[in-house]
Coordinates of C-alpha atoms (C1' of nucleotides) in Angstrom, one line a residue:
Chain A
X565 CA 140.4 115.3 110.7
X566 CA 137.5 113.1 109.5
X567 CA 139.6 111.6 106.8
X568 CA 139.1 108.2 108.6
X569 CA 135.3 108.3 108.2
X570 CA 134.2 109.8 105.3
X571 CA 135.5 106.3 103.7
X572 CA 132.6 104.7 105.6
X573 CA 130.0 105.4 103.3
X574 CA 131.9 104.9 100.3
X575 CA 132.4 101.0 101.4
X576 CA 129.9 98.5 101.8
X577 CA 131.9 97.7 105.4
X578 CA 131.6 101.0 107.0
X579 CA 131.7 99.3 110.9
X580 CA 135.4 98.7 109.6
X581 CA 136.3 102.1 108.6
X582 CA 134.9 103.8 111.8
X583 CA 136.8 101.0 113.5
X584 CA 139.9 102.2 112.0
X585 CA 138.9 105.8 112.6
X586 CA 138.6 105.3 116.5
X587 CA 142.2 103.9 116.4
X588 CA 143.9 106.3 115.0
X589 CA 142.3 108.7 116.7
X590 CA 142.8 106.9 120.4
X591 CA 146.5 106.8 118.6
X592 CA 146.8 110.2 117.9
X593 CA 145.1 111.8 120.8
X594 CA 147.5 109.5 123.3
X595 CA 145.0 110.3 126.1
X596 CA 142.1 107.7 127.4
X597 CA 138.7 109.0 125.8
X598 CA 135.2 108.8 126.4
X599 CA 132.2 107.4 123.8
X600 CA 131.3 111.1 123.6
X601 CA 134.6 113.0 122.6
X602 CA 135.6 110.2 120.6
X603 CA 131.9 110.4 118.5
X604 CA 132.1 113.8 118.2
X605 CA 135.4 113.9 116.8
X606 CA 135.0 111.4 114.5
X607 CA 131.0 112.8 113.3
X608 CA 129.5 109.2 114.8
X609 CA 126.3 108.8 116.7
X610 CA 127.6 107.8 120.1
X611 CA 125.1 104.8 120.3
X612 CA 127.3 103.5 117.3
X613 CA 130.5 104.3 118.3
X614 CA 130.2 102.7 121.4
X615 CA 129.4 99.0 119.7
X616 CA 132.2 100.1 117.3
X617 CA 134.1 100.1 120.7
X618 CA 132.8 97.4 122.4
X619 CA 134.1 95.1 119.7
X620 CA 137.4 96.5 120.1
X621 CA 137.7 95.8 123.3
X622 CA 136.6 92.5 122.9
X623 CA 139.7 91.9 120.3
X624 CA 142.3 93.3 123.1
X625 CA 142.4 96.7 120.4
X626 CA 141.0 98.8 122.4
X627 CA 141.2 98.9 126.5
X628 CA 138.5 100.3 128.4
X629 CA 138.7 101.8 131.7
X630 CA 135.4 100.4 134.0
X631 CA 136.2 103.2 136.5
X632 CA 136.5 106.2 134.2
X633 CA 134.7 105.0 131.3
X634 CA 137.6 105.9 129.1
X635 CA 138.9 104.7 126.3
X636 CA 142.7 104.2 125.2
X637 CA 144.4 101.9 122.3
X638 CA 145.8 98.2 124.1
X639 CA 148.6 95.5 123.5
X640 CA 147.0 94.0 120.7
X641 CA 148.2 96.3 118.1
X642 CA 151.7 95.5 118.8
X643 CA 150.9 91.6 117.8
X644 CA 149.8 92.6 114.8
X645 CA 152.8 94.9 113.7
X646 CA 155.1 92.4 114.9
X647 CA 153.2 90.1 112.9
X648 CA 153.8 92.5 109.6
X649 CA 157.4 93.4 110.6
X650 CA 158.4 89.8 110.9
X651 CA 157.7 89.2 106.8
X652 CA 158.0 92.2 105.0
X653 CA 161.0 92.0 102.4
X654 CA 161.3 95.7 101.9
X655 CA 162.7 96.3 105.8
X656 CA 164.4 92.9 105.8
X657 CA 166.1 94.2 102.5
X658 CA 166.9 97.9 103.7
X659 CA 168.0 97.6 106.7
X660 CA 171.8 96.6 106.0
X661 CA 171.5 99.5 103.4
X662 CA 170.3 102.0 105.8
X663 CA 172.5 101.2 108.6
X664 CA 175.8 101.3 106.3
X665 CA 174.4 105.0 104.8
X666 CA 173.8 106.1 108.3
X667 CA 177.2 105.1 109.3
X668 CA 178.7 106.6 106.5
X669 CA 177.2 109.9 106.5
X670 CA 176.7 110.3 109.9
X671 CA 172.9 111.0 109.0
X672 CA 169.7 109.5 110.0
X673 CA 168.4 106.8 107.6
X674 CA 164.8 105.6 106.9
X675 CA 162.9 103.3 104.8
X676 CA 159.4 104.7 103.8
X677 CA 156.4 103.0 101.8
X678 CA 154.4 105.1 99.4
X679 CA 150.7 104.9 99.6
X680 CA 149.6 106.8 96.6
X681 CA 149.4 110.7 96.7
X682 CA 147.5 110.2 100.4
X683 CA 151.0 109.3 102.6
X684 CA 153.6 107.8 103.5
X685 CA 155.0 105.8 106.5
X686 CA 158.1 105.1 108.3
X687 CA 159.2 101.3 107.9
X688 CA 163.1 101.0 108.6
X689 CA 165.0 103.3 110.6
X690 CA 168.9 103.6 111.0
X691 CA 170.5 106.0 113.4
X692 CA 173.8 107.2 113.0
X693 CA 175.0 107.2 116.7
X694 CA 176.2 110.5 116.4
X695 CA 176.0 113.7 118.8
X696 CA 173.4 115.3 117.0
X697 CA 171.0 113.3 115.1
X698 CA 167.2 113.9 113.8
X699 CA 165.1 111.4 114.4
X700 CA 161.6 109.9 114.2
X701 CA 160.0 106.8 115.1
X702 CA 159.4 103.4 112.7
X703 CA 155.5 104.1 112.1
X704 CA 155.4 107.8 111.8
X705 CA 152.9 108.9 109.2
X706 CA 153.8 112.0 106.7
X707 CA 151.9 114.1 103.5
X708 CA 152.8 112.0 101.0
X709 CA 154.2 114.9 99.0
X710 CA 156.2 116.8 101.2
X711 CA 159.8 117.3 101.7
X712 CA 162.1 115.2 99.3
X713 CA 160.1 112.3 99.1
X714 CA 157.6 113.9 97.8
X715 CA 159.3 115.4 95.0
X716 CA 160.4 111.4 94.5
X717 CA 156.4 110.8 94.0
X718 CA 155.8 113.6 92.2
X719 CA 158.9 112.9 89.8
X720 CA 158.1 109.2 89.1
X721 CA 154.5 108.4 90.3
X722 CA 153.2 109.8 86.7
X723 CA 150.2 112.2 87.9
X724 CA 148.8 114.9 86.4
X725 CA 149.9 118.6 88.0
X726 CA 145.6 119.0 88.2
X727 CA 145.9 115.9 91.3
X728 CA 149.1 117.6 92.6
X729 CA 148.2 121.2 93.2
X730 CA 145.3 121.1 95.7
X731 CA 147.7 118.1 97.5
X732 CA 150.8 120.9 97.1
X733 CA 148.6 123.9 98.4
X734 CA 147.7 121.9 101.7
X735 CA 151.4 121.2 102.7
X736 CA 153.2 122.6 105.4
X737 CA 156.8 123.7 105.7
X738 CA 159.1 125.6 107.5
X739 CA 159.7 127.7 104.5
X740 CA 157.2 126.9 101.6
X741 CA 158.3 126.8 98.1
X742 CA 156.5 128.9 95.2
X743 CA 154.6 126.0 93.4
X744 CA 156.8 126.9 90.7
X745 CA 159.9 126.2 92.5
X746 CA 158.9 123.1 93.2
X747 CA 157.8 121.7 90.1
X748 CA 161.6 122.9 89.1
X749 CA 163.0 120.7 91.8
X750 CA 161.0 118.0 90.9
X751 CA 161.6 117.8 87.4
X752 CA 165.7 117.7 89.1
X753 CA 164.8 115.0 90.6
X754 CA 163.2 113.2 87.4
X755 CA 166.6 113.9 85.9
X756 CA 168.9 113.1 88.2
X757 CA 166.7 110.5 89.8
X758 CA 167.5 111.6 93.7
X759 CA 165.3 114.1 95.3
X760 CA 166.8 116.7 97.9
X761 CA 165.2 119.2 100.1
X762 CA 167.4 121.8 100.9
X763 CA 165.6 123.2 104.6
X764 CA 162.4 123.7 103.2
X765 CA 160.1 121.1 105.1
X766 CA 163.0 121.8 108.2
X767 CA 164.4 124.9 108.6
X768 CA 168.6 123.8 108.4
X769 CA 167.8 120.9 107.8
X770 CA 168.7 118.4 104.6
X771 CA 166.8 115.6 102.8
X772 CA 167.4 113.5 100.6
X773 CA 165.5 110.8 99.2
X774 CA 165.8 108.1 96.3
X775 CA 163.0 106.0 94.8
X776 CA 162.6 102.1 95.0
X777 CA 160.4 101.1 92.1
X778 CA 157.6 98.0 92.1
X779 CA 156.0 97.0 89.2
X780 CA 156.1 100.1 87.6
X781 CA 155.7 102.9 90.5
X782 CA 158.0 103.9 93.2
X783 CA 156.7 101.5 96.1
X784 CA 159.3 102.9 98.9
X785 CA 161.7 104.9 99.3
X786 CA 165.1 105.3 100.8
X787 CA 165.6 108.4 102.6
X788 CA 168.6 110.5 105.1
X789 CA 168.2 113.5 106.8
X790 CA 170.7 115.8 108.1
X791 CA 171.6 119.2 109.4
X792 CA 172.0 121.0 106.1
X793 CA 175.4 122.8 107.2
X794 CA 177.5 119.1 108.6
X795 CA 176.4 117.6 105.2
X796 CA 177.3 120.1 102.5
X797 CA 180.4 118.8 100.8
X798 CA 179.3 115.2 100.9
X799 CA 176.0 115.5 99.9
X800 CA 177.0 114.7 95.9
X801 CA 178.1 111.2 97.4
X802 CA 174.9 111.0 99.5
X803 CA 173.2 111.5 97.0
X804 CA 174.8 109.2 94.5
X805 CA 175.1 106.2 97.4
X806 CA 171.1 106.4 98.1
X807 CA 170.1 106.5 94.2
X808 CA 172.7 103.3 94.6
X809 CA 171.1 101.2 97.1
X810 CA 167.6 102.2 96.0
X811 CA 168.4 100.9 92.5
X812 CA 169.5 97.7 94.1
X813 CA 166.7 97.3 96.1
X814 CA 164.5 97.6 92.9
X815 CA 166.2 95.2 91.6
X816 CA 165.7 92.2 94.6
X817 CA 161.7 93.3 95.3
X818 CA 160.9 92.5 92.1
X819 CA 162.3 89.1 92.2
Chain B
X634 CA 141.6 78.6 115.5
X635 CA 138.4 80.5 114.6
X636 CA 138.6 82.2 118.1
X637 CA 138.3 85.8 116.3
X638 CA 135.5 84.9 114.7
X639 CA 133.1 83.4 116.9
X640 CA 132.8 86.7 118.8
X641 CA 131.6 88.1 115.6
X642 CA 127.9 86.1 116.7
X643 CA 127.8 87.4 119.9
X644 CA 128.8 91.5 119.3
X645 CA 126.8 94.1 118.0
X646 CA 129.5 95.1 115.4
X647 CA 130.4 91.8 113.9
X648 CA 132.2 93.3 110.9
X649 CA 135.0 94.6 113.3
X650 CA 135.1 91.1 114.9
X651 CA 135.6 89.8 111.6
X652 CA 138.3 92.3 110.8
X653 CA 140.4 91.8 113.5
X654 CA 140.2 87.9 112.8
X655 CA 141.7 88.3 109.4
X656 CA 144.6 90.6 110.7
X657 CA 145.6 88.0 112.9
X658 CA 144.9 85.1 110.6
X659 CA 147.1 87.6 108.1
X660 CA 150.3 88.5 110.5
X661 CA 149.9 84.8 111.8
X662 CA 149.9 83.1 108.4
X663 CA 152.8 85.4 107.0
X664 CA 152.5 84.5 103.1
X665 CA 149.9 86.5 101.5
X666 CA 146.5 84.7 100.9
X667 CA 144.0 84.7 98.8
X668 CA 140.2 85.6 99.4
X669 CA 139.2 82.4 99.3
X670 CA 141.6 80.8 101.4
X671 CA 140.6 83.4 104.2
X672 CA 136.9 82.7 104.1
X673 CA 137.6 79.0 104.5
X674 CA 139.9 79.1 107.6
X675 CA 137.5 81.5 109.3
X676 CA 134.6 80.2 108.2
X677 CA 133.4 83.4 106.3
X678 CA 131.5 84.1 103.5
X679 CA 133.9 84.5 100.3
X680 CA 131.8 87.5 99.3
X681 CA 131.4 88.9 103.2
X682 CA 135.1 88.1 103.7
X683 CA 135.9 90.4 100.1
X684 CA 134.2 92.8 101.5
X685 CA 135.9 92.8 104.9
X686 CA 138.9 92.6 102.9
X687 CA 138.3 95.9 100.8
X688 CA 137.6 98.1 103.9
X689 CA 140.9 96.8 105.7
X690 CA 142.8 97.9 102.1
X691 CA 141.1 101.1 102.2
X692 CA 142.9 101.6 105.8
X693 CA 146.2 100.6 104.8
X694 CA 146.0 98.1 107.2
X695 CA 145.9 95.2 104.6
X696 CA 147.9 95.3 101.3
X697 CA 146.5 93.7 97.8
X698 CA 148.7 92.6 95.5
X699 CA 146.5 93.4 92.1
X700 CA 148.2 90.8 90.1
X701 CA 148.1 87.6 92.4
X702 CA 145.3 88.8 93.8
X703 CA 146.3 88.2 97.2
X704 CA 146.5 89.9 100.7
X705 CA 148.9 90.8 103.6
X706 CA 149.4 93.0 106.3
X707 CA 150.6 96.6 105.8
X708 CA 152.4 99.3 107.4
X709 CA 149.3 100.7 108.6
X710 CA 149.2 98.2 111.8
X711 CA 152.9 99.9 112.5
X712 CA 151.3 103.5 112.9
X713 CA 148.7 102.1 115.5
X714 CA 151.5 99.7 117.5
X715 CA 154.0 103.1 117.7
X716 CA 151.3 105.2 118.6
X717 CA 150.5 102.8 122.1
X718 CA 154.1 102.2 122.8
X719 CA 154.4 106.0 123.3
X720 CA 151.8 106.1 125.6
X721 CA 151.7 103.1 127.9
X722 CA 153.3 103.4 131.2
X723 CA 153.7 100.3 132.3
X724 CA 156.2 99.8 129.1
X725 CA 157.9 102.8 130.2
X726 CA 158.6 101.7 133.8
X727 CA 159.5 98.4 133.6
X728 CA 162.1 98.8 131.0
X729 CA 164.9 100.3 133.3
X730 CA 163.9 97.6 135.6
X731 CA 164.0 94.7 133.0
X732 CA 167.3 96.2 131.4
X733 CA 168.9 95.7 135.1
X734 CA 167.6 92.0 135.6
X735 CA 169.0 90.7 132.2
X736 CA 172.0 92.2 133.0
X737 CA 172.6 91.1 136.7
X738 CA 171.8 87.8 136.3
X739 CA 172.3 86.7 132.3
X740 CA 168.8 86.1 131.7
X741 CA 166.2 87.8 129.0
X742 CA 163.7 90.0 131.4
X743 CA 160.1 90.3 129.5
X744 CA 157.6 92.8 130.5
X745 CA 153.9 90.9 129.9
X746 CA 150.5 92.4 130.0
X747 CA 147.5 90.1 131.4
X748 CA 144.5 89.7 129.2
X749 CA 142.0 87.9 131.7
X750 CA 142.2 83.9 131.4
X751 CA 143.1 84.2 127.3
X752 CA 146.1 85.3 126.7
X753 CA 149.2 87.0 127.8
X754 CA 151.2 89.7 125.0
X755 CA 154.9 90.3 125.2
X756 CA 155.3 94.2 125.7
X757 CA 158.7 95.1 126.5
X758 CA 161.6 93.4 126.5
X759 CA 165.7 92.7 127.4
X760 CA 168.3 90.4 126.3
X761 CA 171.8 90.0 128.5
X762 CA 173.8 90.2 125.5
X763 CA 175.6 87.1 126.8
X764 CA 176.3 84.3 124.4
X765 CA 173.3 82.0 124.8
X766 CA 169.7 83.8 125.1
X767 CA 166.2 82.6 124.8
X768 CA 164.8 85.2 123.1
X769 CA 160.9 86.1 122.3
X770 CA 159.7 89.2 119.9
X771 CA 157.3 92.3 121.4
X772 CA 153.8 91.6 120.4
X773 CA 154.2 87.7 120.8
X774 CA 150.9 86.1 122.6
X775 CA 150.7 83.4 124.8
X776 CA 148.1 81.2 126.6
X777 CA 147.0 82.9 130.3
X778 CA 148.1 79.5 132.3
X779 CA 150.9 78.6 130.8
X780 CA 154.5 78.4 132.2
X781 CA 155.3 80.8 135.4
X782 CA 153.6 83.4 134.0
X783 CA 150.3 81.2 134.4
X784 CA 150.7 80.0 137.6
X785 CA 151.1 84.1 138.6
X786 CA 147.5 84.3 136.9
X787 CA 146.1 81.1 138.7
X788 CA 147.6 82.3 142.3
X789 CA 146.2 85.7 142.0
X790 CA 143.7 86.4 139.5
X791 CA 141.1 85.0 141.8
X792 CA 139.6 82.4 139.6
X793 CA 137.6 79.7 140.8
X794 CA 139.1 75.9 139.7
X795 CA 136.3 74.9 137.6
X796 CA 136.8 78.1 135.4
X797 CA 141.1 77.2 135.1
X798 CA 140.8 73.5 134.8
X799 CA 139.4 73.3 131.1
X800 CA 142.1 76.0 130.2
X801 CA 144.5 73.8 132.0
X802 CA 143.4 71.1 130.2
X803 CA 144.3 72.8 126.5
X804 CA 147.8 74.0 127.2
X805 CA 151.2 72.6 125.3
X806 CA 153.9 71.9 127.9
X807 CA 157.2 70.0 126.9
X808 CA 156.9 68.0 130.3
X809 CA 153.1 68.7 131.1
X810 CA 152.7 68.8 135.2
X811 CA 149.7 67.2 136.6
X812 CA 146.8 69.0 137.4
X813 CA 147.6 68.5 141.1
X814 CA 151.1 69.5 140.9
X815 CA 150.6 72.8 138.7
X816 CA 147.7 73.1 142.3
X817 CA 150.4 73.0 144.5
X818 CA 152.9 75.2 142.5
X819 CA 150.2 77.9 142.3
X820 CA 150.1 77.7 145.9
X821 CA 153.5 77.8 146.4
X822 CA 153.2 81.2 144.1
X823 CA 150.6 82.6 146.2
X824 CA 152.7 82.2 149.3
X825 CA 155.8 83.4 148.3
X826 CA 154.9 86.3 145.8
X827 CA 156.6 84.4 142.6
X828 CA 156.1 81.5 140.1
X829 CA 158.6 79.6 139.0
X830 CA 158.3 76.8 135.8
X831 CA 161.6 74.4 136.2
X832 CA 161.5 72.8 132.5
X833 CA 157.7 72.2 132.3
X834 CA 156.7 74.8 129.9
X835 CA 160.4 74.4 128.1
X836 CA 162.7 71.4 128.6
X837 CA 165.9 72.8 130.5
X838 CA 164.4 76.3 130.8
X839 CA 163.8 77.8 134.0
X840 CA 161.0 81.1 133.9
X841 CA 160.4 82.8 136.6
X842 CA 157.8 85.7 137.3
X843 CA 156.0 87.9 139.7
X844 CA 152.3 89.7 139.3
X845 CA 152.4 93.4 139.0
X846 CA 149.2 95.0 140.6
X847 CA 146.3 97.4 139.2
X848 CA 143.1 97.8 140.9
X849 CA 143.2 94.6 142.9
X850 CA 144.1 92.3 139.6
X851 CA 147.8 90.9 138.6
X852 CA 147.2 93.1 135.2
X853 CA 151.2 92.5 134.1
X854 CA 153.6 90.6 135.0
X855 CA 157.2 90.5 135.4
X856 CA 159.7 87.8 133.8
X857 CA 162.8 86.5 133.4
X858 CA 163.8 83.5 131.4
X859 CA 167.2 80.9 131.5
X860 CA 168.7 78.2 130.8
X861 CA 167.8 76.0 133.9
X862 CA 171.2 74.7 134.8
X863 CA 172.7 78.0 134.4
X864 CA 170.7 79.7 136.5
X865 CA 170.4 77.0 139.8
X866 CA 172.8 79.4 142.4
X867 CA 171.1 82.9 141.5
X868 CA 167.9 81.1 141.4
X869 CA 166.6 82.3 144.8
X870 CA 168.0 86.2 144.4
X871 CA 166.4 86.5 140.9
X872 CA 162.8 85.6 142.5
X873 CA 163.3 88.5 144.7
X874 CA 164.8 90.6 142.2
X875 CA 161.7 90.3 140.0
X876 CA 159.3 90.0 143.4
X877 CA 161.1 93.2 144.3
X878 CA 160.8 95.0 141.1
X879 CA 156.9 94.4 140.7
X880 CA 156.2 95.3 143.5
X881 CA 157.7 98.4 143.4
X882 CA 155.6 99.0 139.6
X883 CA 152.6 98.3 141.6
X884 CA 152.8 101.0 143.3
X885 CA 154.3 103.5 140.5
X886 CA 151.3 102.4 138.3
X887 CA 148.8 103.0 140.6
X888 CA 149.9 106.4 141.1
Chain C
dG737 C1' 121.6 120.5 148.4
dA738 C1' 118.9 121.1 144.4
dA739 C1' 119.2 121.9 139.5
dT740 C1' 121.4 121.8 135.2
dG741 C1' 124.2 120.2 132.0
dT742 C1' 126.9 116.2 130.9
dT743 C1' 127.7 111.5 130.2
dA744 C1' 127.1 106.5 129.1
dT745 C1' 123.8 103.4 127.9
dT746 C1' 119.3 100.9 126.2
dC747 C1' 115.7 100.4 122.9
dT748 C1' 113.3 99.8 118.5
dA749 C1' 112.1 101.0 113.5
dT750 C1' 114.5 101.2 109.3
dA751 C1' 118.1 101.8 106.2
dT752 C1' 121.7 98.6 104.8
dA753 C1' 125.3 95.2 105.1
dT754 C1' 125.4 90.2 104.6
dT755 C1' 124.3 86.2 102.4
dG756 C1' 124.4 82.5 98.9
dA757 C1' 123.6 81.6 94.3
dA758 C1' 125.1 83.1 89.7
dT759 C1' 128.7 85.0 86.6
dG760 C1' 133.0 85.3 84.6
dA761 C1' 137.9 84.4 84.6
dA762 C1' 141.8 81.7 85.4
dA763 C1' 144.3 77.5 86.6
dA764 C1' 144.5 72.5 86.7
dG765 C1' 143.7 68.2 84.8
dC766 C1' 143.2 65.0 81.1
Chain D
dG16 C1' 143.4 71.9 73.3
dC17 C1' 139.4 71.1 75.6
dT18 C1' 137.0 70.1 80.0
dT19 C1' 136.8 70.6 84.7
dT20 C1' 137.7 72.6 88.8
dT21 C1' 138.8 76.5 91.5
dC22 C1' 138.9 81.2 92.1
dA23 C1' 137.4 86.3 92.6
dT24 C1' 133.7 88.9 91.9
dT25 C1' 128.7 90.7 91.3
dC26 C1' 123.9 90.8 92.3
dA27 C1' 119.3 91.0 94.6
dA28 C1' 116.6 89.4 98.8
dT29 C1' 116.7 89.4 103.7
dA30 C1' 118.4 89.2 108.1
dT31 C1' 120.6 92.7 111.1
dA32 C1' 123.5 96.6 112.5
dT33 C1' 122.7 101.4 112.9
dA34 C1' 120.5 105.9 114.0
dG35 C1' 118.0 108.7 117.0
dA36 C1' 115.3 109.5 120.8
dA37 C1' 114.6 108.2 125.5
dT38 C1' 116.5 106.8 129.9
dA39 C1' 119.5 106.6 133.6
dA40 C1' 123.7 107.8 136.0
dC41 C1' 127.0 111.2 136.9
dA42 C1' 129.4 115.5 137.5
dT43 C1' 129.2 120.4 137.8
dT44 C1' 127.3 124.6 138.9
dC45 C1' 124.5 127.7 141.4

DNA sequence: GAATGTTATTCTATATATTGAATGAAAAGC
DNA sequence: GCTTTTCATTCAATATATAGAATAACATTC
């Protein structure tokens, strides 16, 4: 996954993307790197990747290992999220919304932000408390058009089906819908203005997922996930309580 | 405070340098600013700091609102911060021990991490849960010297006086000690294994910590933070509670 | 223990990112 | 309602960060 570096020539910063590049990566991997596996990965000359990671060190992003010449992501990310959880309304907002849905249903409930077709990540997170509960961590990065969110994007974020397909084609699920399928779900979900997937992105499992709109375009979105067989019967009321408190949401963001 | 900027001069990849200054100046200023407004508090170029500004976008690590034209942190700095807190050990250790500290003895328990003579970042952390708590966020920084923490720094860290003095010189205390009685509290802290601030750094607050070890350097640290008057009786149990649980991470981290 | 393949790192010419002035757009002031 | 100031943005010249080869240190293999 070059993803992070291809955007380098396009900018007229490229130092910046690689920078970002080598941090995700030193995220993803978890492990401590050297200059070599991390410029090979990420197509860099290894001369330039290792000012790229000099600097980082220097800014407490990046820790370096004297001993074993390795590489690994430090403490200074952490004042910088804190810095962006502290002041962003859209958690601040959801978070009493999530927490009641989670309680309710007995589901896990997240907030997401959109980024376009490319992802989306994990912002708010409410846990239900109860035996059995799916989770994942405030941070976590997805394909923007997978599972039920992204029938939401597809429903509402007005793009042509010629930018959807190739996006579609590269997903992966548990049990893949037909493109045709999909396009039928998400047209439900343009109707009925909640998007559900019924265990195809999990196997068993349920979720469901309601837009919050921004000037125009779904910005976030509210979503709960479930095991599929515990939430049949009340999934018409989930369904109608997350369209509820997405709605509401729209309504104090734009404010 | 153009501190991230001045190592721009001085690196090889000064873009990055710049970069990291304007997600601090971001997550520390909160509102969203404009370009302009950026370039004057770090002393960039407006078009250099557009630039700058464009590449972080491109990352997701800086938002753009099109309409104001102004700039903020995004979610992107969350992926980064979840990715290290999976991965760090020393977060993963302390945190039993801090949970048993703020519970025994009332107080909040901090886990720090050490960054040289600069700065100290909050990594983990654990309230009592009793009534009144001092409480800092994950991902807050901190001056090296300052309160106990500092004094664990100065006793250990192996600096030489005329390195600590003009660092000395710069901090913020509520009741600032002289410079020969923060000497002679350092040495108390080399003898006995633990510093202790009694309402210098904080009127009325008592912190307390203890270095935790990593190739010969105090590279974390151990604290625990309380109301002064509260704490007076369990004073001399908690400073070997903390002394006892470093120590013990020491070895666990060198392993 | 020598040899081979790695690795991190330094060095310099050159492609290119940065600069600072110029442009256009939008507030602010009168 | 016009002028003035402030702002974001573009552009072309130049200072400079980058690429690639060369070196040096290291680990691995025979």
């Amino acid at each position: 996954m070059k993803s992070g570096v291809d955007t380098a020539k396009a900018s007229k910063a490229p130092a910046i993307a690689r920078a970002a590049a080598v941090l995700r990566l030193l995220g993803k991997h978890g492990a401590p790197l050297g200059v070599q596996a991390i410029a090979r990965e990420l197509g860099l000359v290894p001369s330039t990747c290792l000012y790229v990671l000099r600097a980082l060190v220097a800014e407490d992003l990046v820790a370096f290992d004297a001993d074993t010449k390795r590489y690994s992501l430090d403490a200074g990310v952490l004042t910088l999220a804190r810095a962006w959880l502290r002041k962003d309304q859209f958690n601040d907002l959801a978070q009493p919304a999530l927490d009641r849905i989670a309680r309710e249903f007995g589901t896990t409930a997240m907030g997401v932000q959109v980024f376009g077709l490319d992802h989306i990540i994990v912002t708010a997170m409410s846990q239900s408390g109860q035996n059995f509960q799916l989770s994942t961590q405030v941070g976590s990065r997805f394909p923007a058009l997978v599972s039920a969110t992204g029938r939401c994007i597809a429903a509402f974020g007005g793009y042509p089906q010629s930018e959807l397909k190739p996006r579609f084609d590269q997903l992966r699920w548990d049990e893949p819908p037909s493109w045709e399928d999909w396009l039928a779900q998400v047209d439900d979900a343009r109707v009925s203005g909640v998007a559900v997937d019924a265990g195809h992105y999990l196997s068993g499992v349920t979720v469901v997922a309601a837009p919050v709109w921004k000037g125009g375009r779904p910005s976030h979105a509210l979503v709960a996930i479930g095991i599929g067989a515990a939430l049949r019967n009340e999934l018409p009321r989930l369904k109608e309580a997350l369209k509820a408190a997405a709605s509401a949401l729209s309504g104090q963001i734009a404010a």
